[in-house]
XYZ file of C-alpha atoms in Angstrom:
578
model
C 57.911 24.073 16.760
C 56.699 23.300 20.281
C 58.984 21.798 22.838
C 57.520 19.892 25.768
C 59.274 19.061 29.014
C 57.923 17.194 32.022
C 59.273 16.908 35.523
C 61.119 13.653 36.020
C 61.360 12.100 39.467
C 64.940 10.983 38.942
C 66.049 14.463 37.897
C 64.507 16.082 40.934
C 65.985 13.405 43.173
C 69.413 14.349 41.871
C 68.833 18.039 42.522
C 67.508 17.313 45.994
C 70.705 15.470 46.893
C 72.989 17.976 45.270
C 71.627 21.019 47.120
C 70.744 21.007 50.805
C 68.274 23.890 51.009
C 64.554 24.469 51.059
C 64.817 25.888 47.522
C 66.073 23.770 44.610
C 66.861 25.091 41.139
C 64.772 22.877 38.830
C 65.123 24.993 35.676
C 67.649 22.611 34.044
C 65.526 19.563 34.855
C 62.478 21.256 33.314
C 64.290 22.332 30.150
C 64.036 26.030 31.004
C 67.417 26.787 29.457
C 66.686 30.022 27.625
C 68.100 33.490 28.178
C 66.503 36.905 27.885
C 69.563 38.261 26.077
C 71.977 40.996 27.062
C 70.474 44.454 27.580
C 70.367 47.198 30.185
C 68.920 46.236 33.565
C 67.323 43.080 32.207
C 63.643 42.409 31.537
C 60.699 41.380 33.655
C 58.735 38.209 34.186
C 55.125 37.196 34.777
C 54.409 34.037 36.805
C 50.659 34.289 36.188
C 48.171 31.844 34.680
C 47.612 33.125 31.123
C 45.383 30.350 29.731
C 42.867 30.102 32.583
C 43.487 26.462 33.507
C 44.425 27.235 37.110
C 48.166 26.606 36.771
C 50.778 29.353 36.921
C 52.483 29.933 33.568
C 55.619 31.930 32.692
C 55.970 34.913 30.369
C 59.460 36.367 30.049
C 60.399 39.735 28.544
C 63.424 39.686 26.231
C 65.919 41.973 24.553
C 65.835 43.492 21.079
C 65.722 40.949 18.266
C 64.338 38.158 20.458
C 60.724 36.997 20.750
C 58.877 37.211 24.064
C 58.997 33.771 25.692
C 55.829 31.912 26.722
C 55.856 28.723 28.810
C 52.541 27.018 29.457
C 52.302 25.000 32.656
C 51.180 21.497 31.680
C 49.619 20.820 35.079
C 51.748 17.766 35.814
C 54.957 19.445 36.908
C 56.387 20.651 33.601
C 56.227 23.445 31.058
C 55.469 23.538 27.338
C 57.194 26.306 25.424
C 54.712 27.853 23.033
C 55.561 29.568 19.766
C 55.671 33.330 20.249
C 52.087 34.452 20.833
C 52.834 37.987 19.619
C 55.016 39.458 16.902
C 57.163 41.734 19.028
C 60.951 41.573 18.943
C 61.680 44.983 20.414
C 63.338 45.450 23.796
C 60.494 44.442 26.101
C 60.687 45.439 29.743
C 57.511 44.112 31.348
C 54.904 41.487 30.496
C 51.619 42.011 32.323
C 48.460 39.903 31.988
C 45.060 41.338 32.947
C 41.439 40.943 31.849
C 40.955 44.593 30.972
C 37.718 43.949 29.038
C 36.106 41.654 31.666
C 35.373 38.924 29.126
C 36.833 36.061 31.158
C 40.238 35.683 29.515
C 43.462 37.535 30.152
C 44.931 40.103 27.794
C 48.598 41.081 27.541
C 50.407 44.383 27.934
C 54.067 44.685 26.934
C 56.070 47.759 27.930
C 58.999 48.569 25.642
C 61.941 50.894 25.323
C 62.606 52.627 22.012
C 59.325 51.300 20.584
C 55.664 51.723 21.510
C 54.101 49.829 24.359
C 51.647 47.253 23.068
C 48.267 45.979 24.264
C 47.088 42.622 22.925
C 43.473 41.547 23.314
C 42.867 37.847 23.914
C 40.238 36.721 21.406
C 40.092 33.329 23.119
C 42.425 30.307 23.076
C 45.426 32.658 23.393
C 44.798 34.329 20.048
C 46.314 37.728 20.843
C 45.472 40.689 18.604
C 47.341 43.998 18.777
C 44.689 46.589 19.723
C 47.042 49.317 20.946
C 45.900 51.989 18.508
C 42.253 50.909 18.476
C 42.206 51.020 22.271
C 43.349 54.637 22.256
C 46.835 54.026 23.638
C 49.669 56.109 22.146
C 52.131 54.718 19.606
C 54.975 56.945 20.753
C 58.479 55.593 21.327
C 58.500 56.049 25.079
C 61.218 54.815 27.400
C 58.809 52.667 29.366
C 59.617 50.244 32.161
C 57.033 49.297 34.743
C 53.255 49.226 34.459
C 50.363 48.392 36.744
C 46.623 47.812 36.359
C 44.121 48.973 38.973
C 40.559 50.286 39.105
C 41.289 53.784 40.381
C 37.649 54.982 40.098
C 36.043 51.706 41.252
C 33.772 51.469 38.228
C 34.465 47.768 37.692
C 37.013 48.234 34.908
C 40.797 47.998 35.125
C 42.660 51.208 34.349
C 46.281 51.306 33.208
C 49.235 53.256 34.544
C 52.629 52.992 32.915
C 55.837 54.870 33.510
C 58.573 56.530 31.505
C 62.187 56.799 32.540
C 62.847 59.754 30.281
C 63.498 63.089 31.931
C 62.383 65.090 28.875
C 59.356 65.038 26.574
C 57.303 62.324 28.305
C 55.746 61.868 31.731
C 54.043 58.843 33.218
C 50.492 58.126 32.083
C 47.173 57.029 33.572
C 44.590 55.699 31.135
C 40.977 55.304 32.239
C 39.158 52.250 30.923
C 35.911 53.364 29.253
C 34.430 49.864 29.159
C 34.028 49.739 25.385
C 37.506 48.407 24.652
C 39.106 51.844 24.700
C 41.084 53.978 27.134
C 41.356 57.729 27.575
C 44.356 59.631 28.935
C 43.375 61.138 32.312
C 46.895 61.868 33.538
C 46.486 65.633 33.793
C 43.050 65.689 35.381
C 43.933 63.062 37.979
C 47.282 64.667 38.869
C 49.580 61.645 38.579
C 52.032 62.573 35.832
C 54.824 63.026 38.415
C 56.557 65.499 36.140
C 59.738 64.623 34.278
C 61.144 62.105 36.737
C 62.922 58.885 35.711
C 60.391 56.379 37.043
C 61.310 52.697 37.015
C 58.242 51.032 38.472
C 54.812 51.738 39.925
C 52.177 49.854 41.846
C 48.602 50.485 42.893
C 48.035 49.914 46.608
C 45.619 51.019 49.322
C 47.599 52.865 51.986
C 44.617 53.974 54.113
C 42.250 51.028 53.694
C 39.496 53.122 52.078
C 39.194 50.727 49.083
C 40.301 53.389 46.607
C 43.671 52.405 45.105
C 46.509 54.817 45.722
C 49.670 54.898 43.605
C 53.336 54.548 44.577
C 56.238 55.304 42.214
C 59.879 54.196 42.484
C 62.032 56.891 40.869
C 65.613 56.496 39.682
C 68.640 58.817 39.826
C 68.070 60.342 43.254
C 64.653 61.681 42.289
C 62.152 61.574 45.162
C 59.711 58.679 45.126
C 56.056 59.644 44.934
C 52.919 58.570 46.771
C 49.599 59.715 45.348
C 46.542 59.292 47.564
C 43.272 58.582 45.760
C 40.660 61.024 47.059
C 37.751 58.898 45.826
C 36.515 61.694 43.566
C 38.539 60.836 40.470
C 41.704 62.648 41.504
C 44.878 62.001 43.476
C 46.625 64.109 46.095
C 50.424 64.108 46.268
C 51.243 63.110 49.856
C 54.831 62.070 49.140
C 56.369 64.529 51.600
C 53.601 64.539 54.203
C 53.518 60.744 54.369
C 57.282 60.255 54.602
C 57.113 57.853 51.655
C 58.792 60.289 49.256
C 62.251 58.987 50.052
C 65.252 59.956 47.930
C 67.308 56.952 46.832
C 68.167 55.274 43.527
C 64.820 53.473 43.676
C 64.149 50.387 41.548
C 61.413 48.365 43.243
C 57.999 48.952 44.794
C 56.249 46.040 46.472
C 53.668 46.334 49.231
C 52.479 43.849 51.851
C 51.686 43.674 55.552
C 55.003 42.427 56.944
C 54.235 43.300 60.578
C 50.726 41.875 60.784
C 48.939 45.109 61.751
C 46.515 45.008 58.815
C 47.945 47.696 56.518
C 50.381 47.743 53.612
C 54.089 48.425 54.092
C 56.370 49.210 51.118
C 59.795 47.803 50.201
C 62.015 49.891 47.920
C 65.364 48.680 46.607
C 68.383 50.865 45.875
C 71.163 50.397 43.325
C 73.944 52.050 45.346
C 75.168 50.149 48.381
C 73.660 52.606 50.852
C 70.790 50.322 51.760
C 67.213 49.552 50.766
C 64.141 51.070 52.400
C 61.311 49.373 54.263
C 58.499 51.862 54.791
C 56.362 50.735 57.699
C 52.791 51.995 57.480
C 51.868 53.857 60.675
C 48.142 53.560 59.987
C 47.568 57.304 59.639
C 48.813 57.859 56.074
C 52.396 58.210 57.243
C 55.352 55.853 56.982
C 58.528 55.233 58.967
C 61.702 53.898 57.303
C 62.850 50.808 59.263
C 64.886 48.675 56.819
C 68.173 48.591 58.712
C 66.602 48.123 62.136
C 64.443 45.319 60.719
C 67.441 43.583 59.113
C 66.562 44.090 55.440
C 68.825 47.009 54.501
C 70.655 44.578 52.153
C 73.442 47.089 51.301
C 74.190 45.799 47.802
C 73.127 46.723 44.268
C 69.581 45.412 44.420
C 66.518 45.340 42.199
C 63.479 43.094 42.688
C 62.238 42.735 46.254
C 59.129 40.608 46.776
C 57.096 39.765 49.872
C 55.658 36.257 50.376
C 55.226 33.571 53.024
C 58.067 31.332 51.910
C 57.582 28.552 54.490
C 53.822 28.640 55.219
C 54.454 29.679 58.834
C 51.881 32.525 58.548
C 54.214 35.535 58.431
C 55.513 37.457 55.401
C 59.112 36.925 54.238
C 61.140 38.817 51.617
C 63.246 37.826 48.576
C 65.701 40.402 47.156
C 67.711 40.275 43.900
C 71.256 41.575 43.449
C 72.815 42.492 40.097
C 76.433 42.082 41.207
C 77.472 38.573 40.188
C 79.509 36.388 42.510
C 79.296 34.679 45.857
C 79.974 37.925 47.727
C 76.684 39.473 46.570
C 74.019 36.765 46.302
C 70.278 37.182 46.109
C 68.911 36.827 49.621
C 65.806 35.437 51.282
C 64.914 37.167 54.543
C 62.890 35.195 57.073
C 60.321 37.103 59.113
C 60.963 36.517 62.821
C 57.407 37.632 63.690
C 58.780 40.263 66.060
C 59.198 43.103 63.560
C 62.594 41.906 62.332
C 64.025 39.616 59.638
C 67.081 37.367 59.430
C 68.755 35.676 56.468
C 66.971 32.381 55.939
C 70.004 30.924 54.141
C 73.150 32.948 54.904
C 75.045 33.464 51.680
C 71.937 32.816 49.578
C 70.759 29.684 47.804
C 73.610 27.451 46.518
C 74.454 28.647 43.014
C 72.307 31.765 43.263
C 75.223 34.044 42.379
C 74.247 35.317 38.928
C 73.444 38.946 38.138
C 69.716 39.094 38.893
C 67.263 41.916 38.329
C 63.639 40.761 38.140
C 61.873 37.851 39.824
C 58.303 36.609 40.208
C 56.354 34.286 42.498
C 54.080 31.391 41.572
C 53.268 27.816 42.524
C 54.359 25.910 39.431
C 53.663 22.428 40.828
C 50.510 23.394 42.774
C 51.789 22.047 46.098
C 50.827 25.129 48.120
C 54.393 26.434 48.445
C 55.342 29.498 46.407
C 58.283 29.109 44.025
C 60.601 31.855 42.726
C 61.473 32.375 39.050
C 64.514 34.534 38.232
C 65.311 35.177 34.536
C 68.749 36.774 35.263
C 70.684 39.311 33.239
C 73.792 39.254 31.093
C 72.632 36.295 29.020
C 72.722 33.961 32.039
C 70.308 31.014 32.245
C 66.991 31.015 34.061
C 66.586 29.915 37.666
C 63.394 28.336 38.941
C 63.652 27.849 42.694
C 61.239 25.114 43.685
C 60.067 25.635 47.254
C 60.651 22.500 49.330
C 59.994 23.932 52.761
C 58.217 21.823 55.384
C 55.349 20.075 53.580
C 53.621 19.430 56.911
C 52.736 23.119 57.249
C 49.392 24.061 55.766
C 48.219 26.735 53.353
C 45.232 28.295 51.631
C 44.942 30.048 48.269
C 42.123 32.412 47.317
C 41.029 32.763 43.693
C 38.816 35.794 43.010
C 36.198 36.420 40.341
C 34.672 39.867 40.349
C 31.100 40.579 39.244
C 30.442 44.228 40.060
C 34.156 44.757 40.590
C 36.709 44.104 37.849
C 36.812 40.460 36.824
C 40.264 39.877 38.345
C 39.284 41.323 41.728
C 42.306 43.646 41.589
C 42.200 46.065 44.508
C 40.426 43.640 46.835
C 41.406 43.094 50.447
C 41.431 39.524 51.739
C 41.443 38.919 55.492
C 42.125 35.538 57.061
C 41.393 34.978 60.744
C 43.180 32.252 62.664
C 43.084 31.819 66.441
C 42.166 35.445 66.985
C 44.856 36.800 64.662
C 44.221 38.523 61.351
C 46.356 38.229 58.230
C 45.696 40.348 55.137
C 46.499 40.294 51.438
C 45.907 43.006 48.836
C 45.490 42.054 45.181
C 47.990 43.744 42.881
C 48.440 43.546 39.122
C 52.047 44.566 38.550
C 54.488 45.212 41.379
C 58.126 44.884 42.406
C 60.705 45.429 39.687
C 58.942 44.517 36.409
C 57.228 41.634 38.215
C 53.845 39.961 38.039
C 53.099 37.298 40.627
C 50.437 34.614 40.602
C 46.873 35.936 40.705
C 45.933 33.564 43.524
C 46.459 35.039 46.974
C 48.445 32.690 49.200
C 48.291 32.315 52.994
C 50.429 30.052 55.132
C 48.489 28.489 58.009
C 51.344 26.845 59.896
C 50.186 23.757 61.782
C 46.516 24.769 61.626
C 44.230 22.715 59.389
C 41.394 25.227 59.154
C 41.031 28.995 58.916
C 38.405 30.418 61.272
C 37.142 32.718 58.532
C 38.086 34.388 55.263
C 36.675 37.821 54.390
C 36.940 39.353 50.905
C 36.345 43.100 50.676
C 35.787 43.924 47.012
C 36.377 47.341 45.386
C 32.616 47.620 44.811
C 31.999 47.542 48.562
C 30.646 44.006 48.544
C 31.923 41.846 51.405
C 32.013 38.050 51.155
C 32.541 35.915 54.262
C 33.493 32.259 54.449
C 33.548 30.459 57.805
C 35.638 27.468 58.903
C 37.621 27.049 55.682
C 39.682 23.802 55.503
C 43.379 24.142 54.672
C 45.384 22.936 51.673
C 43.009 23.967 48.914
C 42.270 26.692 46.384
C 39.045 28.486 47.297
C 37.201 30.221 44.453
C 35.270 33.257 45.659
C 32.772 34.834 43.253
C 31.834 38.352 44.255
C 28.535 38.484 46.129
C 28.197 34.723 46.443
C 27.863 34.891 50.250
C 25.740 38.047 50.619
C 22.069 38.664 49.930
C 22.094 42.271 48.764
C 24.540 44.610 47.135
C 24.409 48.346 46.469
C 26.253 49.619 43.415
C 28.900 52.256 43.988
C 27.622 53.945 40.839
C 24.530 55.194 42.771
C 25.625 55.004 46.422
C 23.222 55.551 49.301
C 26.131 56.184 51.631
C 28.890 58.770 51.377
C 31.723 58.668 53.883
C 34.308 61.182 54.987
C 37.419 60.319 57.006
C 37.158 59.953 60.787
C 38.593 62.860 62.758
C 40.792 63.332 64.656
C 43.139 60.597 63.508
C 45.253 59.750 65.498
C 42.670 60.011 68.284
C 43.186 60.348 72.051
C 39.751 60.781 73.693
C 37.093 60.409 71.003
C 36.691 60.182 67.253
C 33.859 61.158 64.878
C 33.006 59.636 61.515
C 30.838 61.826 59.221
C 28.275 59.770 57.269
C 25.958 61.155 54.579
C 22.860 59.092 53.673
C 20.360 59.583 50.861
C 17.747 57.675 52.866
C 17.266 56.504 56.435
C 19.103 53.255 57.150
C 19.603 50.873 60.003
C 23.351 50.580 60.504
C 25.701 48.615 62.682
C 29.230 49.743 63.443
C 32.151 48.161 65.244
C 35.624 49.147 66.361
C 38.007 46.202 65.928
C 41.662 45.865 66.947
C 44.453 44.286 64.878
C 43.795 40.824 66.353
C 40.125 40.898 65.311
C 38.706 41.638 68.788
C 35.588 43.832 68.783
C 35.912 46.620 71.375
C 32.820 48.669 70.533
C 29.635 47.502 68.763
C 26.464 49.529 68.211
C 23.271 49.422 66.174
C 21.254 52.515 65.368
C 18.963 54.042 62.764
C 20.452 57.027 60.977
C 18.234 59.594 59.218
C 18.707 60.835 55.691
C 21.345 63.535 55.534
C 24.503 63.936 57.550
C 25.182 62.125 60.798
C 28.333 62.016 62.900
C 29.093 58.625 64.387
C 30.871 59.171 67.692
C 33.102 56.738 69.539
C 35.001 57.195 72.800
C 38.542 55.785 72.663
C 39.854 57.175 75.957
C 39.895 53.752 77.608
C 41.419 51.858 74.673
C 45.007 50.651 74.494
C 47.121 52.662 72.063
C 47.383 51.029 68.649
C 45.656 50.602 65.290
C 41.936 49.886 65.039
C 39.504 49.339 62.177
C 36.147 51.138 62.336
C 33.608 49.119 60.307
C 30.157 50.294 59.213
C 27.524 47.803 57.999
C 24.371 48.824 56.094
C 22.131 47.164 53.475
C 24.501 44.239 52.875
C 27.569 46.409 52.421
C 30.500 47.209 54.619
C 32.875 50.170 54.797
C 35.965 50.509 56.948
C 38.479 53.120 58.019
C 41.724 52.803 59.945
C 42.003 54.632 63.285
C 45.196 55.207 65.247
C 44.603 55.547 68.997
C 47.260 57.166 71.189
């Protein structure tokens, strides 16, 4: 039987009086009183729209003997609990929605321990059919935890990577999407098995801004974390040691965002001992520096989920971290970005009442007010927490909703740039991140007091670039791939092949090798982190190899983006100047 609950003004008024914070627990008022059960290290949660109506829904993984929980957002401030959409009562670790078949509706992957992972195809109207075996996925009893979707070969179809925490028999797996409803195991040929390490979670990310998704793994039990760089030729190179990202801690979480505003992705990794979490700052040259303690986010408690988001719409990226030690001495914490490379506790001691043993969390905007809310299912049979964000409603926001055409339908792996008063803010579209987490598909930007973004640029995995100018605040903007450009070249038959600029970092000059199958008029620019163009040239390049050359001797040290424009497409590479 369905149960239906709607937000009541009187109930929220009570909660607003009872708790003096920007975040109010509205789970009791909304009838979200369930529990995921009692099992090891809890289960995950998806805060993603699963029925395509534009409102963020909830899907909660549960323990053995319990059905997966589905809560449909009714669009008026409440949730409707649906009967179980799938017949799966095993111990589910992660629930992950993605349109793997590009048919316009979202399908469901469930990772499980002690039973096979399951893929359910959405036949429409949330009729989910188990296609695991038909899709070519194994029916082995793996010890699976995290999973992530990404288009590693940029062929317009979402591929699947899921992990195993076993240290014998099974590795992690990458399955390539063949586009006919089936997947093929390409783990060995791509080089991403990671051996017999106890991996908790994984996420696709783009560490070098080349639009080919790389892969980061959080490994448990003092096994080194792994970073695999996508070489763009269907394989990955292990740069864990060379990059400095292969840290050795009891790693649980892997989330990536640009916390310092320099245009590339930094990584936050949590740690179950009390020796501190890790914040890996991206140096822009495929290396990372660990800065958690100096930035104020070491945490130093038994922590799990750690998620980046702009919690107060003030433009910068903040951080929410879960702790599994119950009690007021070890609360979950929200760290406020000070916009100077450091964080401070937004609410010292945590949110009032946020003292339960928490593992996973996810971000979404349940009441569509432009402020991201936090859902925490909690462990140990404790009740759910839904922290409604009540930060300053006078600050503005923008959300970007993507629909791929040549790229995968979800636009996973896209870069979104927002320019505001000469400053650039970026988002990268993930599908599975953190500790067993899936956040809203819509990419959220805080605009502060500004009522209009100067421009929004979407760089799709296909190479297509869409540009929107003078975008008013406080709205959801739907961007369909190619809707703002006149011509697109398919990556399947590219006219342009690019190598990496060398040397990088550069001191005096830098060269960018470009291989063309035909003569093209090109334009290229060197742009700093604030969006200022330092060098701009137009020239005609012949068929064959050419070396673009740029002097950087007179430039201020820092990170730059070298952009190449040709035939309606754009490519970019990151350059570090010293």
